[in-house]
């Protein structure tokens, strides 16, 4: 591709925006299927099982707003926050098209401004793995706890160490998405000392007569499940459920790629 005219690189650090350039092409990939399956059946069924009917719901790391908008269409009062202004712009556009009211804000999950405002807080699609230090994860849990009313629930998922170190590495380089005018490549590696997986995304996009390119590196840290439990308890939560699959309510196994938690703020 000799006519590539633009190259940028954004290496993710804990103080930098996530999905800075990637937000623009996020909706072209398979990523939205995750929130679609959650919104259509998995999450409503689990909320019913827990016996909760949240009046006010905060979705942290809401991305382009697909989950928040779908739940708003079901009648929930939704607020969505994300660190990426680009993602929030997409989310606002999605809500406008769906003709639903959702409050979208640019916020950092480590320093949430809310105090006892929500009945339910969620954070999905391994967004918490972007917390690269224990302090970051602790701050995220504390912020979620503070945002909840007493008796409220915090539901989230995280990639396990096994998921990042083994499942992610089964295919270190692959094509994620390809069309006549678009190509998305992923290259992955794992730092065993720091338990951090790196996913380097390279995107080629045809614009008129030329191709443009951008690169981003996304880093996710794996945490021992016992450490996640400890930090939740330190934040004040009671753990109400822990699963290897939220859909099947199956227990966590040593080979589980993902872990799901439901934590409750005590009365």
mmCIF file of C-alpha atoms in Angstrom:
data_model
loop_
_atom_site.group_PDB
_atom_site.id
_atom_site.type_symbol
_atom_site.label_atom_id
_atom_site.label_comp_id
_atom_site.label_asym_id
_atom_site.label_seq_id
_atom_site.Cartn_x
_atom_site.Cartn_y
_atom_site.Cartn_z
ATOM 1 C CA UNK A 1 0.000 0.000 0.000
ATOM 2 C CA UNK A 2 2.395 2.636 -1.226
ATOM 3 C CA UNK A 3 -0.222 5.385 -1.156
ATOM 4 C CA UNK A 4 -0.671 5.341 2.626
ATOM 5 C CA UNK A 5 -0.574 9.008 3.556
ATOM 6 C CA UNK A 6 -0.963 9.162 7.301
ATOM 7 C CA UNK A 7 0.496 7.224 10.194
ATOM 8 C CA UNK A 8 -0.220 7.835 13.858
ATOM 9 C CA UNK A 9 0.568 5.835 16.925
ATOM 10 C CA UNK A 10 -1.100 6.035 20.306
ATOM 11 C CA UNK A 11 0.417 3.907 23.029
ATOM 12 C CA UNK A 12 -2.103 3.537 25.827
ATOM 13 C CA UNK A 13 -0.917 4.649 29.248
ATOM 14 C CA UNK A 14 -3.087 4.902 32.321
ATOM 15 C CA UNK A 15 -3.453 8.668 31.973
ATOM 16 C CA UNK A 16 -4.265 8.670 28.244
ATOM 17 C CA UNK A 17 -7.678 8.394 26.577
ATOM 18 C CA UNK A 18 -8.719 4.930 25.491
ATOM 19 C CA UNK A 19 -10.016 4.394 21.943
ATOM 20 C CA UNK A 20 -8.655 7.746 20.844
ATOM 21 C CA UNK A 21 -8.529 6.883 17.124
ATOM 22 C CA UNK A 22 -10.151 3.453 17.304
ATOM 23 C CA UNK A 23 -13.549 4.911 18.249
ATOM 24 C CA UNK A 24 -14.131 5.992 14.660
ATOM 25 C CA UNK A 25 -14.075 2.408 13.356
ATOM 26 C CA UNK A 26 -15.360 0.577 16.465
ATOM 27 C CA UNK A 27 -18.841 0.183 15.017
ATOM 28 C CA UNK A 28 -17.468 -1.567 11.920
ATOM 29 C CA UNK A 29 -16.213 -4.532 13.923
ATOM 30 C CA UNK A 30 -17.952 -7.370 15.809
ATOM 31 C CA UNK A 31 -17.687 -5.617 19.164
ATOM 32 C CA UNK A 32 -21.336 -4.519 19.365
ATOM 33 C CA UNK A 33 -22.565 -8.123 19.492
ATOM 34 C CA UNK A 34 -21.377 -8.338 23.097
ATOM 35 C CA UNK A 35 -23.634 -5.520 24.331
ATOM 36 C CA UNK A 36 -26.484 -6.689 22.097
ATOM 37 C CA UNK A 37 -26.568 -10.139 23.702
ATOM 38 C CA UNK A 38 -26.335 -8.591 27.155
ATOM 39 C CA UNK A 39 -29.198 -6.182 26.545
ATOM 40 C CA UNK A 40 -31.553 -8.579 24.786
ATOM 41 C CA UNK A 41 -31.622 -11.423 27.279
ATOM 42 C CA UNK A 42 -28.661 -12.087 29.562
ATOM 43 C CA UNK A 43 -28.800 -8.937 31.676
ATOM 44 C CA UNK A 44 -32.607 -8.558 31.985
ATOM 45 C CA UNK A 45 -32.886 -12.195 33.064
ATOM 46 C CA UNK A 46 -30.121 -11.806 35.634
ATOM 47 C CA UNK A 47 -31.612 -8.604 37.057
ATOM 48 C CA UNK A 48 -34.921 -10.415 37.445
ATOM 49 C CA UNK A 49 -33.116 -13.270 39.184
ATOM 50 C CA UNK A 50 -31.525 -10.805 41.606
ATOM 51 C CA UNK A 51 -34.929 -9.229 42.180
ATOM 52 C CA UNK A 52 -33.822 -5.705 41.309
ATOM 53 C CA UNK A 53 -35.591 -3.113 39.179
ATOM 54 C CA UNK A 54 -33.167 -0.199 38.983
ATOM 55 C CA UNK A 55 -34.684 3.253 38.658
ATOM 56 C CA UNK A 56 -31.325 4.864 37.863
ATOM 57 C CA UNK A 57 -28.556 2.961 36.112
ATOM 58 C CA UNK A 58 -24.952 4.017 35.491
ATOM 59 C CA UNK A 59 -23.043 2.246 32.720
ATOM 60 C CA UNK A 60 -19.299 2.847 33.174
ATOM 61 C CA UNK A 61 -17.035 2.679 30.107
ATOM 62 C CA UNK A 62 -20.195 2.812 28.014
ATOM 63 C CA UNK A 63 -18.278 3.118 24.744
ATOM 64 C CA UNK A 64 -20.481 4.094 21.826
ATOM 65 C CA UNK A 65 -23.558 3.640 23.995
ATOM 66 C CA UNK A 66 -25.128 0.532 22.503
ATOM 67 C CA UNK A 67 -25.997 -1.046 25.871
ATOM 68 C CA UNK A 68 -27.185 2.205 27.457
ATOM 69 C CA UNK A 69 -29.390 3.039 24.473
ATOM 70 C CA UNK A 70 -30.871 -0.460 24.301
ATOM 71 C CA UNK A 71 -31.717 -0.390 28.004
ATOM 72 C CA UNK A 72 -33.170 3.123 27.675
ATOM 73 C CA UNK A 73 -35.443 1.701 24.982
ATOM 74 C CA UNK A 74 -36.628 -0.776 27.623
ATOM 75 C CA UNK A 75 -37.576 2.101 29.909
ATOM 76 C CA UNK A 76 -34.538 2.369 32.193
ATOM 77 C CA UNK A 77 -33.215 5.783 33.249
ATOM 78 C CA UNK A 78 -29.663 5.524 31.909
ATOM 79 C CA UNK A 79 -26.436 7.453 32.421
ATOM 80 C CA UNK A 80 -23.341 6.447 30.460
ATOM 81 C CA UNK A 81 -19.783 7.590 31.089
ATOM 82 C CA UNK A 82 -16.603 6.965 29.140
ATOM 83 C CA UNK A 83 -13.089 8.386 29.226
ATOM 84 C CA UNK A 84 -13.056 8.785 25.440
ATOM 85 C CA UNK A 85 -14.730 11.961 24.096
ATOM 86 C CA UNK A 86 -14.857 10.276 20.692
ATOM 87 C CA UNK A 87 -16.879 7.386 22.102
ATOM 88 C CA UNK A 88 -19.253 9.751 23.899
ATOM 89 C CA UNK A 89 -19.851 11.603 20.630
ATOM 90 C CA UNK A 90 -20.818 8.299 19.004
ATOM 91 C CA UNK A 91 -23.056 7.433 21.964
ATOM 92 C CA UNK A 92 -24.917 10.731 21.756
ATOM 93 C CA UNK A 93 -25.482 10.153 18.058
ATOM 94 C CA UNK A 94 -26.789 6.643 18.717
ATOM 95 C CA UNK A 95 -29.246 7.936 21.350
ATOM 96 C CA UNK A 96 -30.458 10.657 18.992
ATOM 97 C CA UNK A 97 -31.116 8.137 16.211
ATOM 98 C CA UNK A 98 -32.994 5.861 18.631
ATOM 99 C CA UNK A 99 -34.908 8.886 19.975
ATOM 100 C CA UNK A 100 -34.219 8.013 23.613
ATOM 101 C CA UNK A 101 -32.920 10.157 26.441
ATOM 102 C CA UNK A 102 -29.597 9.056 27.925
ATOM 103 C CA UNK A 103 -27.192 11.266 29.840
ATOM 104 C CA UNK A 104 -23.722 10.704 28.393
ATOM 105 C CA UNK A 105 -20.662 12.247 30.038
ATOM 106 C CA UNK A 106 -16.893 12.125 29.641
ATOM 107 C CA UNK A 107 -15.590 10.843 32.971
ATOM 108 C CA UNK A 108 -12.717 8.724 34.300
ATOM 109 C CA UNK A 109 -13.923 5.642 36.199
ATOM 110 C CA UNK A 110 -11.133 6.167 38.744
ATOM 111 C CA UNK A 111 -12.549 9.527 39.846
ATOM 112 C CA UNK A 112 -16.324 9.372 39.498
ATOM 113 C CA UNK A 113 -18.225 12.448 40.724
ATOM 114 C CA UNK A 114 -21.382 10.601 41.835
ATOM 115 C CA UNK A 115 -22.586 10.119 45.423
ATOM 116 C CA UNK A 116 -25.388 7.642 46.135
ATOM 117 C CA UNK A 117 -27.091 8.421 42.840
ATOM 118 C CA UNK A 118 -27.729 4.991 41.269
ATOM 119 C CA UNK A 119 -29.459 1.690 42.000
ATOM 120 C CA UNK A 120 -27.275 -0.194 39.530
ATOM 121 C CA UNK A 121 -23.747 0.356 38.227
ATOM 122 C CA UNK A 122 -22.358 -1.761 35.394
ATOM 123 C CA UNK A 123 -18.990 -1.985 33.641
ATOM 124 C CA UNK A 124 -18.647 -4.507 30.836
ATOM 125 C CA UNK A 125 -16.473 -5.847 28.012
ATOM 126 C CA UNK A 126 -13.320 -6.162 30.156
ATOM 127 C CA UNK A 127 -13.109 -2.378 30.595
ATOM 128 C CA UNK A 128 -11.763 -2.861 34.123
ATOM 129 C CA UNK A 129 -8.756 -4.720 32.714
ATOM 130 C CA UNK A 130 -7.599 -1.333 31.424
ATOM 131 C CA UNK A 131 -6.842 -0.493 35.052
ATOM 132 C CA UNK A 132 -3.127 -1.286 34.884
ATOM 133 C CA UNK A 133 -2.316 -0.840 38.583
ATOM 134 C CA UNK A 134 -3.917 -2.149 41.750
ATOM 135 C CA UNK A 135 -4.489 1.452 42.814
ATOM 136 C CA UNK A 136 -6.378 2.166 39.596
ATOM 137 C CA UNK A 137 -8.617 -0.867 40.082
ATOM 138 C CA UNK A 138 -9.160 0.006 43.736
ATOM 139 C CA UNK A 139 -10.160 3.557 42.772
ATOM 140 C CA UNK A 140 -12.583 2.208 40.161
ATOM 141 C CA UNK A 141 -14.242 -0.080 42.720
ATOM 142 C CA UNK A 142 -14.399 2.688 45.321
ATOM 143 C CA UNK A 143 -15.971 5.072 42.814
ATOM 144 C CA UNK A 144 -18.626 2.524 41.862
ATOM 145 C CA UNK A 145 -19.389 1.900 45.540
ATOM 146 C CA UNK A 146 -19.717 5.614 46.222
ATOM 147 C CA UNK A 147 -22.004 6.089 43.206
ATOM 148 C CA UNK A 148 -24.476 3.479 44.453
ATOM 149 C CA UNK A 149 -27.341 3.898 46.843
ATOM 150 C CA UNK A 150 -27.381 1.445 49.749
ATOM 151 C CA UNK A 151 -28.675 -1.901 48.567
ATOM 152 C CA UNK A 152 -27.556 -1.174 45.001
ATOM 153 C CA UNK A 153 -25.652 -3.590 42.779
ATOM 154 C CA UNK A 154 -22.399 -3.369 40.838
ATOM 155 C CA UNK A 155 -22.188 -5.875 37.963
ATOM 156 C CA UNK A 156 -19.074 -6.222 35.812
ATOM 157 C CA UNK A 157 -16.842 -8.617 33.925
ATOM 158 C CA UNK A 158 -13.076 -8.925 33.567
ATOM 159 C CA UNK A 159 -10.734 -11.021 31.472
ATOM 160 C CA UNK A 160 -8.929 -13.532 33.654
ATOM 161 C CA UNK A 161 -5.170 -14.027 33.662
ATOM 162 C CA UNK A 162 -5.796 -17.290 31.801
ATOM 163 C CA UNK A 163 -7.932 -15.476 29.248
ATOM 164 C CA UNK A 164 -5.227 -12.927 28.526
ATOM 165 C CA UNK A 165 -2.164 -15.187 28.766
ATOM 166 C CA UNK A 166 -3.586 -18.246 27.001
ATOM 167 C CA UNK A 167 -6.740 -17.509 25.013
ATOM 168 C CA UNK A 168 -5.561 -14.161 23.657
ATOM 169 C CA UNK A 169 -2.258 -15.729 22.624
ATOM 170 C CA UNK A 170 -3.740 -18.642 20.669
ATOM 171 C CA UNK A 171 -3.627 -16.395 17.612
ATOM 172 C CA UNK A 172 -1.029 -13.692 18.049
ATOM 173 C CA UNK A 173 -1.631 -11.999 14.677
ATOM 174 C CA UNK A 174 -4.916 -12.027 12.789
ATOM 175 C CA UNK A 175 -7.290 -10.023 10.601
ATOM 176 C CA UNK A 176 -10.187 -8.787 12.713
ATOM 177 C CA UNK A 177 -12.180 -7.147 9.929
ATOM 178 C CA UNK A 178 -11.691 -6.761 6.173
ATOM 179 C CA UNK A 179 -13.729 -5.148 3.390
ATOM 180 C CA UNK A 180 -12.869 -3.575 0.035
ATOM 181 C CA UNK A 181 -12.077 -0.246 1.709
ATOM 182 C CA UNK A 182 -11.088 -1.305 5.218
ATOM 183 C CA UNK A 183 -8.616 -3.609 6.973
ATOM 184 C CA UNK A 184 -8.162 -4.100 10.723
ATOM 185 C CA UNK A 185 -5.197 -6.151 11.981
ATOM 186 C CA UNK A 186 -4.508 -7.270 15.552
ATOM 187 C CA UNK A 187 -1.132 -8.289 17.003
ATOM 188 C CA UNK A 188 -1.041 -9.523 20.588
ATOM 189 C CA UNK A 189 1.601 -10.250 23.205
ATOM 190 C CA UNK A 190 1.694 -10.983 26.928
ATOM 191 C CA UNK A 191 4.060 -9.713 29.622
ATOM 192 C CA UNK A 192 4.182 -12.555 32.157
ATOM 193 C CA UNK A 193 6.066 -10.511 34.744
ATOM 194 C CA UNK A 194 3.458 -7.741 34.923
ATOM 195 C CA UNK A 195 0.450 -9.813 33.746
ATOM 196 C CA UNK A 196 -0.281 -7.281 31.008
ATOM 197 C CA UNK A 197 -1.555 -8.214 27.558
ATOM 198 C CA UNK A 198 -0.912 -5.806 24.700
ATOM 199 C CA UNK A 199 -3.074 -5.689 21.605
ATOM 200 C CA UNK A 200 -1.656 -3.584 18.790
ATOM 201 C CA UNK A 201 -4.380 -2.520 16.371
ATOM 202 C CA UNK A 202 -3.454 -1.426 12.858
ATOM 203 C CA UNK A 203 -6.203 -0.030 10.658
ATOM 204 C CA UNK A 204 -6.015 0.748 6.941
ATOM 205 C CA UNK A 205 -8.931 2.746 5.581
ATOM 206 C CA UNK A 206 -9.495 3.875 2.016
ATOM 207 C CA UNK A 207 -10.457 7.521 1.650
ATOM 208 C CA UNK A 208 -10.997 8.538 -1.943
ATOM 209 C CA UNK A 209 -7.944 7.599 -3.983
ATOM 210 C CA UNK A 210 -5.707 6.956 -0.979
ATOM 211 C CA UNK A 211 -5.360 4.712 2.021
ATOM 212 C CA UNK A 212 -4.844 6.078 5.531
ATOM 213 C CA UNK A 213 -3.366 4.171 8.437
ATOM 214 C CA UNK A 214 -3.446 4.483 12.193
ATOM 215 C CA UNK A 215 -2.086 2.360 15.017
ATOM 216 C CA UNK A 216 -3.158 2.027 18.644
ATOM 217 C CA UNK A 217 -1.885 -0.251 21.374
ATOM 218 C CA UNK A 218 -4.383 -1.342 24.013
ATOM 219 C CA UNK A 219 -3.120 -2.857 27.252
ATOM 220 C CA UNK A 220 -5.097 -4.991 29.675
ATOM 221 C CA UNK A 221 -3.910 -6.347 33.002
ATOM 222 C CA UNK A 222 -5.023 -9.653 34.436
ATOM 223 C CA UNK A 223 -5.792 -9.899 38.143
ATOM 224 C CA UNK A 224 -6.027 -12.956 40.363
ATOM 225 C CA UNK A 225 -9.659 -13.586 41.235
ATOM 226 C CA UNK A 226 -8.806 -13.576 44.939
ATOM 227 C CA UNK A 227 -7.317 -10.094 44.528
ATOM 228 C CA UNK A 228 -10.473 -8.841 42.793
ATOM 229 C CA UNK A 229 -12.562 -10.218 45.655
ATOM 230 C CA UNK A 230 -10.281 -8.593 48.211
ATOM 231 C CA UNK A 231 -10.445 -5.181 46.535
ATOM 232 C CA UNK A 232 -14.240 -5.381 46.290
ATOM 233 C CA UNK A 233 -14.451 -6.137 50.000
ATOM 234 C CA UNK A 234 -12.007 -3.325 50.767
ATOM 235 C CA UNK A 235 -14.264 -0.925 48.859
ATOM 236 C CA UNK A 236 -17.176 -2.041 51.058
ATOM 237 C CA UNK A 237 -18.985 -4.457 48.744
ATOM 238 C CA UNK A 238 -20.569 -7.790 49.551
ATOM 239 C CA UNK A 239 -20.075 -10.290 46.719
ATOM 240 C CA UNK A 240 -23.482 -11.573 45.611
ATOM 241 C CA UNK A 241 -22.382 -13.692 42.666
ATOM 242 C CA UNK A 242 -19.316 -14.794 40.717
ATOM 243 C CA UNK A 243 -19.481 -16.729 37.456
ATOM 244 C CA UNK A 244 -17.409 -18.017 34.585
ATOM 245 C CA UNK A 245 -20.417 -17.328 32.345
ATOM 246 C CA UNK A 246 -23.212 -14.946 33.281
ATOM 247 C CA UNK A 247 -25.468 -16.519 30.673
ATOM 248 C CA UNK A 248 -25.157 -20.024 32.122
ATOM 249 C CA UNK A 249 -24.451 -18.911 35.735
ATOM 250 C CA UNK A 250 -21.586 -21.406 35.606
ATOM 251 C CA UNK A 251 -18.856 -21.329 38.265
ATOM 252 C CA UNK A 252 -15.421 -19.913 37.553
ATOM 253 C CA UNK A 253 -12.929 -22.540 36.387
ATOM 254 C CA UNK A 254 -9.148 -22.375 36.113
ATOM 255 C CA UNK A 255 -9.656 -22.196 32.337
ATOM 256 C CA UNK A 256 -12.361 -19.500 32.404
ATOM 257 C CA UNK A 257 -11.472 -16.686 30.007
ATOM 258 C CA UNK A 258 -13.729 -14.202 31.739
ATOM 259 C CA UNK A 259 -15.124 -13.710 35.226
ATOM 260 C CA UNK A 260 -18.404 -11.994 36.055
ATOM 261 C CA UNK A 261 -19.141 -10.373 39.406
ATOM 262 C CA UNK A 262 -22.275 -9.075 41.072
ATOM 263 C CA UNK A 263 -21.437 -7.040 44.174
ATOM 264 C CA UNK A 264 -23.869 -5.327 46.530
ATOM 265 C CA UNK A 265 -23.558 -2.175 48.614
ATOM 266 C CA UNK A 266 -24.884 -3.256 52.029
ATOM 267 C CA UNK A 267 -27.882 -1.601 53.636
#
